[in-house]
Amino acid sequence: MPHAAATRQLPPPRRLTAETLCRLSEAEHTAGPVAGGPIDANAYFLCPSLTPLWYTPSYARLEEEDRRFYNQLTGLMNIEAIGWFESTFLPALSAAAARLPQDKDGWDLSRAIERFAADEREHIQWWEQLHAQSCAAIGLPRDTRLLRIKPLGQRVMSALARRGRWVSAVFWIMLALEEHSLEIARRNMGPVATQIDHTHLQAHRDHLRDETRHVQLDWHLIDRFYATQTTPMRHMNARLFSAVLERFLLPPVRGAVQVLDWWVANRPHLAERRDTMKRELAGVGEDPEYRAMMYSRRTTPVLFALLNRHPEMRALAQRLEGQSSSVLERAVPA
């Protein structure tokens, strides 16, 4: 299956005004996916280059049926992860809206954030529906869960979401995840679109519509609640965001291994390859092509523009792409 990475250079990002976002939030919103329908059990659920194992030597040696089932399981895990993060960060949105000043700009931004939160609640519902439908279509119990987050991780992320006034790293995490979701949609809608289940494709297309606005709102939240903090607080939040992104969001860690274990358990003929694939998977986080797919100036331009805007974040941008500060994208205009 061909690699569907986007190749065109995205234009430099520009921030929309709060008034524009407020207007777009009302005009563009629709209640859930435009299209639904049965799930094609013989189709992929994701562009293959979005799946970690695609970047390993073992992937090329797999039979098509095994590739497809691995892809479907990864697609299900991806849905679970999106829904979990969207529900976990809802308190951060409510807290942010409550702290905005009562002027015209604050009112517009507050209205846009309220629509943002409503979008997320609806997304959670239709991701759950798609997940259940997809499980049934490929012969799994409708309540199957591939992603198992440790209780400590759940408590930590929930605590971050409730304390955005001080722990503004939460808005950077939201930006990284939501801008990456745009790349997920773009790859799914690329050359491999005809090989992806139509209902999954439509769900990601609709997600793209809302997440494009959400990325802009994340930008506003970073400007409001991170950029205005004291220097020590910004440095603390920069370190926290760097740790979360580099240890949990960038490399294929627990969730990817859980999918691998589940997949092999249901494909006994792959058992002898399990350890090899797990070792290969452990190194995927260092693969330049994988890293570029996850977070790069091309795939997540707003994230990189803002990282380069703040001196305490530039080292992270350099590590993500392995480039010197002299060739990093220039800071985004205010």
Tab-separated table of N, CA and C in Angstrom, residues 30-116:
chain	number	residue	atom	x	y	z
A	30	THR	N	-21.820	21.445	13.018
A	30	THR	CA	-22.952	20.558	12.752
A	30	THR	C	-22.926	19.473	13.813
A	31	ALA	N	-24.070	18.909	14.086
A	31	ALA	CA	-24.174	17.933	15.176
A	31	ALA	C	-23.706	16.554	14.729
A	32	GLY	N	-22.424	16.323	14.838
A	32	GLY	CA	-21.881	15.008	14.554
A	32	GLY	C	-21.540	14.804	13.097
A	33	PRO	N	-21.083	13.596	12.741
A	33	PRO	CA	-20.682	13.303	11.376
A	33	PRO	C	-21.826	13.496	10.386
A	34	VAL	N	-21.504	13.932	9.194
A	34	VAL	CA	-22.518	14.142	8.165
A	34	VAL	C	-23.052	12.808	7.663
A	35	ALA	N	-22.162	11.813	7.538
A	35	ALA	CA	-22.574	10.524	6.980
A	35	ALA	C	-22.266	9.392	7.942
A	36	GLY	N	-23.070	8.365	7.879
A	36	GLY	CA	-22.821	7.172	8.661
A	36	GLY	C	-22.922	5.963	7.756
A	37	GLY	N	-23.328	4.842	8.294
A	37	GLY	CA	-23.518	3.679	7.458
A	37	GLY	C	-22.772	2.484	7.990
A	38	PRO	N	-22.906	1.364	7.315
A	38	PRO	CA	-22.257	0.130	7.766
A	38	PRO	C	-20.742	0.221	7.640
A	39	ILE	N	-20.054	-0.577	8.458
A	39	ILE	CA	-18.600	-0.625	8.439
A	39	ILE	C	-18.153	-1.749	7.511
A	40	ASP	N	-17.217	-1.454	6.634
A	40	ASP	CA	-16.674	-2.461	5.721
A	40	ASP	C	-15.542	-3.202	6.427
A	41	ALA	N	-15.789	-4.451	6.790
A	41	ALA	CA	-14.802	-5.231	7.532
A	41	ALA	C	-13.583	-5.591	6.704
A	42	ASN	N	-13.654	-5.393	5.402
A	42	ASN	CA	-12.521	-5.688	4.526
A	42	ASN	C	-11.710	-4.449	4.176
A	43	ALA	N	-12.027	-3.334	4.824
A	43	ALA	CA	-11.334	-2.080	4.547
A	43	ALA	C	-10.419	-1.712	5.701
A	44	TYR	N	-9.501	-0.818	5.429
A	44	TYR	CA	-8.649	-0.249	6.468
A	44	TYR	C	-9.439	0.814	7.231
A	45	PHE	N	-9.032	1.076	8.483
A	45	PHE	CA	-9.654	2.134	9.277
A	45	PHE	C	-8.792	3.393	9.324
A	46	LEU	N	-7.509	3.255	8.984
A	46	LEU	CA	-6.558	4.369	9.011
A	46	LEU	C	-5.614	4.262	7.827
A	47	CYS	N	-5.051	5.377	7.419
A	47	CYS	CA	-3.931	5.346	6.490
A	47	CYS	C	-2.812	4.536	7.155
A	48	PRO	N	-2.231	3.555	6.463
A	48	PRO	CA	-1.208	2.704	7.096
A	48	PRO	C	-0.032	3.459	7.690
A	49	SER	N	0.352	4.604	7.094
A	49	SER	CA	1.514	5.330	7.619
A	49	SER	C	1.218	6.024	8.943
A	50	LEU	N	-0.011	5.918	9.436
A	50	LEU	CA	-0.350	6.421	10.762
A	50	LEU	C	-0.165	5.345	11.833
A	51	THR	N	0.121	4.123	11.410
A	51	THR	CA	0.270	3.018	12.357
A	51	THR	C	1.753	2.765	12.637
A	52	PRO	N	2.146	2.630	13.888
A	52	PRO	CA	3.573	2.512	14.224
A	52	PRO	C	4.299	1.356	13.548
A	53	LEU	N	3.645	0.207	13.423
A	53	LEU	CA	4.329	-0.956	12.872
A	53	LEU	C	4.697	-0.763	11.396
A	54	TRP	N	4.025	0.155	10.733
A	54	TRP	CA	4.318	0.462	9.324
A	54	TRP	C	5.775	0.863	9.145
A	55	TYR	N	6.394	1.415	10.196
A	55	TYR	CA	7.766	1.923	10.127
A	55	TYR	C	8.810	0.867	10.491
A	56	THR	N	8.398	-0.389	10.610
A	56	THR	CA	9.327	-1.454	10.994
A	56	THR	C	9.557	-2.417	9.834
A	57	PRO	N	10.684	-3.119	9.825
A	57	PRO	CA	10.925	-4.128	8.783
A	57	PRO	C	9.877	-5.235	8.780
A	58	SER	N	9.314	-5.548	9.929
A	58	SER	CA	8.351	-6.650	10.010
A	58	SER	C	7.090	-6.379	9.195
A	59	TYR	N	6.720	-5.122	9.064
A	59	TYR	CA	5.464	-4.795	8.380
A	59	TYR	C	5.474	-5.317	6.947
A	60	ALA	N	6.596	-5.164	6.261
A	60	ALA	CA	6.678	-5.581	4.851
A	60	ALA	C	6.515	-7.087	4.683
A	61	ARG	N	6.763	-7.854	5.737
A	61	ARG	CA	6.680	-9.314	5.651
A	61	ARG	C	5.307	-9.869	6.037
A	62	LEU	N	4.378	-8.992	6.357
A	62	LEU	CA	3.051	-9.437	6.772
A	62	LEU	C	2.157	-9.735	5.574
A	63	GLU	N	1.281	-10.699	5.744
A	63	GLU	CA	0.241	-10.951	4.744
A	63	GLU	C	-0.800	-9.840	4.824
A	64	GLU	N	-1.509	-9.624	3.718
A	64	GLU	CA	-2.468	-8.525	3.654
A	64	GLU	C	-3.550	-8.635	4.734
A	65	GLU	N	-4.047	-9.826	4.996
A	65	GLU	CA	-5.094	-9.992	6.006
A	65	GLU	C	-4.600	-9.578	7.391
A	66	ASP	N	-3.348	-9.917	7.698
A	66	ASP	CA	-2.782	-9.550	8.993
A	66	ASP	C	-2.560	-8.038	9.073
A	67	ARG	N	-2.092	-7.441	7.976
A	67	ARG	CA	-1.920	-5.981	7.949
A	67	ARG	C	-3.250	-5.276	8.200
A	68	ARG	N	-4.281	-5.749	7.534
A	68	ARG	CA	-5.583	-5.099	7.648
A	68	ARG	C	-6.120	-5.191	9.074
A	69	PHE	N	-5.997	-6.380	9.695
A	69	PHE	CA	-6.510	-6.527	11.060
A	69	PHE	C	-5.707	-5.664	12.031
A	70	TYR	N	-4.387	-5.613	11.857
A	70	TYR	CA	-3.563	-4.725	12.692
A	70	TYR	C	-4.004	-3.272	12.506
A	71	ASN	N	-4.253	-2.885	11.269
A	71	ASN	CA	-4.692	-1.524	10.980
A	71	ASN	C	-6.023	-1.226	11.657
A	72	GLN	N	-6.937	-2.169	11.587
A	72	GLN	CA	-8.253	-1.963	12.202
A	72	GLN	C	-8.143	-1.830	13.718
A	73	LEU	N	-7.317	-2.668	14.329
A	73	LEU	CA	-7.132	-2.566	15.774
A	73	LEU	C	-6.491	-1.238	16.157
A	74	THR	N	-5.505	-0.796	15.378
A	74	THR	CA	-4.877	0.491	15.657
A	74	THR	C	-5.879	1.624	15.479
A	75	GLY	N	-6.752	1.486	14.483
A	75	GLY	CA	-7.797	2.488	14.295
A	75	GLY	C	-8.735	2.564	15.484
A	76	LEU	N	-9.090	1.411	16.043
A	76	LEU	CA	-9.952	1.380	17.228
A	76	LEU	C	-9.248	2.016	18.429
A	77	MET	N	-7.966	1.674	18.608
A	77	MET	CA	-7.216	2.264	19.711
A	77	MET	C	-7.095	3.775	19.548
A	78	ASN	N	-6.933	4.227	18.319
A	78	ASN	CA	-6.851	5.663	18.045
A	78	ASN	C	-8.150	6.369	18.427
A	79	ILE	N	-9.268	5.753	18.103
A	79	ILE	CA	-10.567	6.315	18.480
A	79	ILE	C	-10.687	6.410	19.994
A	80	GLU	N	-10.271	5.359	20.688
A	80	GLU	CA	-10.333	5.360	22.153
A	80	GLU	C	-9.465	6.477	22.729
A	81	ALA	N	-8.275	6.645	22.167
A	81	ALA	CA	-7.364	7.685	22.671
A	81	ALA	C	-7.934	9.078	22.434
A	82	ILE	N	-8.483	9.315	21.252
A	82	ILE	CA	-9.069	10.624	20.958
A	82	ILE	C	-10.194	10.921	21.943
A	83	GLY	N	-11.094	9.960	22.128
A	83	GLY	CA	-12.209	10.164	23.044
A	83	GLY	C	-11.749	10.398	24.469
A	84	TRP	N	-10.709	9.672	24.898
A	84	TRP	CA	-10.218	9.829	26.271
A	84	TRP	C	-9.634	11.222	26.475
A	85	PHE	N	-8.804	11.668	25.561
A	85	PHE	CA	-8.206	12.991	25.716
A	85	PHE	C	-9.263	14.088	25.635
A	86	GLU	N	-10.223	13.945	24.729
A	86	GLU	CA	-11.244	14.975	24.611
A	86	GLU	C	-12.058	15.088	25.896
A	87	SER	N	-12.400	13.964	26.501
A	87	SER	CA	-13.175	14.022	27.744
A	87	SER	C	-12.322	14.515	28.907
A	88	THR	N	-11.045	14.139	28.935
A	88	THR	CA	-10.160	14.531	30.034
A	88	THR	C	-9.922	16.032	30.062
A	89	PHE	N	-9.840	16.665	28.894
A	89	PHE	CA	-9.499	18.082	28.841
A	89	PHE	C	-10.709	19.015	28.876
A	90	LEU	N	-11.906	18.477	28.929
A	90	LEU	CA	-13.099	19.337	29.010
A	90	LEU	C	-13.049	20.310	30.191
A	91	PRO	N	-12.616	19.886	31.397
A	91	PRO	CA	-12.559	20.845	32.513
A	91	PRO	C	-11.636	22.033	32.252
A	92	ALA	N	-10.573	21.823	31.478
A	92	ALA	CA	-9.656	22.927	31.178
A	92	ALA	C	-10.352	24.004	30.362
A	93	LEU	N	-11.260	23.603	29.476
A	93	LEU	CA	-11.982	24.573	28.663
A	93	LEU	C	-12.950	25.391	29.521
A	94	SER	N	-13.667	24.712	30.394
A	94	SER	CA	-14.608	25.423	31.266
A	94	SER	C	-13.877	26.409	32.171
A	95	ALA	N	-12.749	25.979	32.722
A	95	ALA	CA	-11.983	26.849	33.609
A	95	ALA	C	-11.428	28.047	32.857
A	96	ALA	N	-10.978	27.835	31.626
A	96	ALA	CA	-10.426	28.933	30.832
A	96	ALA	C	-11.501	29.957	30.511
A	97	ALA	N	-12.667	29.503	30.089
A	97	ALA	CA	-13.745	30.430	29.746
A	97	ALA	C	-14.163	31.266	30.952
A	98	ALA	N	-14.140	30.667	32.153
A	98	ALA	CA	-14.553	31.383	33.362
A	98	ALA	C	-13.569	32.475	33.761
A	99	ARG	N	-12.327	32.393	33.304
A	99	ARG	CA	-11.307	33.345	33.729
A	99	ARG	C	-11.068	34.470	32.713
A	100	LEU	N	-11.814	34.467	31.631
A	100	LEU	CA	-11.598	35.492	30.617
A	100	LEU	C	-12.207	36.823	31.053
A	101	PRO	N	-11.604	37.945	30.669
A	101	PRO	CA	-12.148	39.256	31.031
A	101	PRO	C	-13.491	39.500	30.352
A	102	GLN	N	-14.299	40.325	30.958
A	102	GLN	CA	-15.633	40.604	30.438
A	102	GLN	C	-15.622	41.771	29.464
A	103	ASP	N	-14.732	41.724	28.478
A	103	ASP	CA	-14.734	42.725	27.410
A	103	ASP	C	-15.150	42.038	26.115
A	104	LYS	N	-15.164	42.799	24.995
A	104	LYS	CA	-15.647	42.235	23.736
A	104	LYS	C	-14.803	41.035	23.308
A	105	ASP	N	-13.480	41.160	23.391
A	105	ASP	CA	-12.611	40.072	22.976
A	105	ASP	C	-12.800	38.851	23.874
A	106	GLY	N	-12.897	39.093	25.183
A	106	GLY	CA	-13.106	38.002	26.123
A	106	GLY	C	-14.443	37.314	25.903
A	107	TRP	N	-15.470	38.110	25.595
A	107	TRP	CA	-16.793	37.537	25.354
A	107	TRP	C	-16.775	36.668	24.108
A	108	ASP	N	-16.159	37.153	23.029
A	108	ASP	CA	-16.081	36.371	21.788
A	108	ASP	C	-15.329	35.074	22.007
A	109	LEU	N	-14.210	35.168	22.710
A	109	LEU	CA	-13.405	33.973	22.940
A	109	LEU	C	-14.142	32.990	23.838
A	110	SER	N	-14.855	33.519	24.828
A	110	SER	CA	-15.622	32.656	25.716
A	110	SER	C	-16.708	31.899	24.957
A	111	ARG	N	-17.387	32.580	24.054
A	111	ARG	CA	-18.424	31.926	23.246
A	111	ARG	C	-17.813	30.841	22.359
A	112	ALA	N	-16.657	31.141	21.774
A	112	ALA	CA	-15.994	30.160	20.919
A	112	ALA	C	-15.546	28.945	21.740
A	113	ILE	N	-15.083	29.172	22.965
A	113	ILE	CA	-14.661	28.066	23.829
A	113	ILE	C	-15.862	27.216	24.239
A	114	GLU	N	-16.992	27.854	24.503
A	114	GLU	CA	-18.204	27.106	24.841
A	114	GLU	C	-18.595	26.176	23.690
A	115	ARG	N	-18.478	26.685	22.445
A	115	ARG	CA	-18.777	25.856	21.281
A	115	ARG	C	-17.741	24.744	21.145
A	116	PHE	N	-16.476	25.059	21.457
A	116	PHE	CA	-15.382	24.089	21.479
A	116	PHE	C	-15.754	22.945	22.412
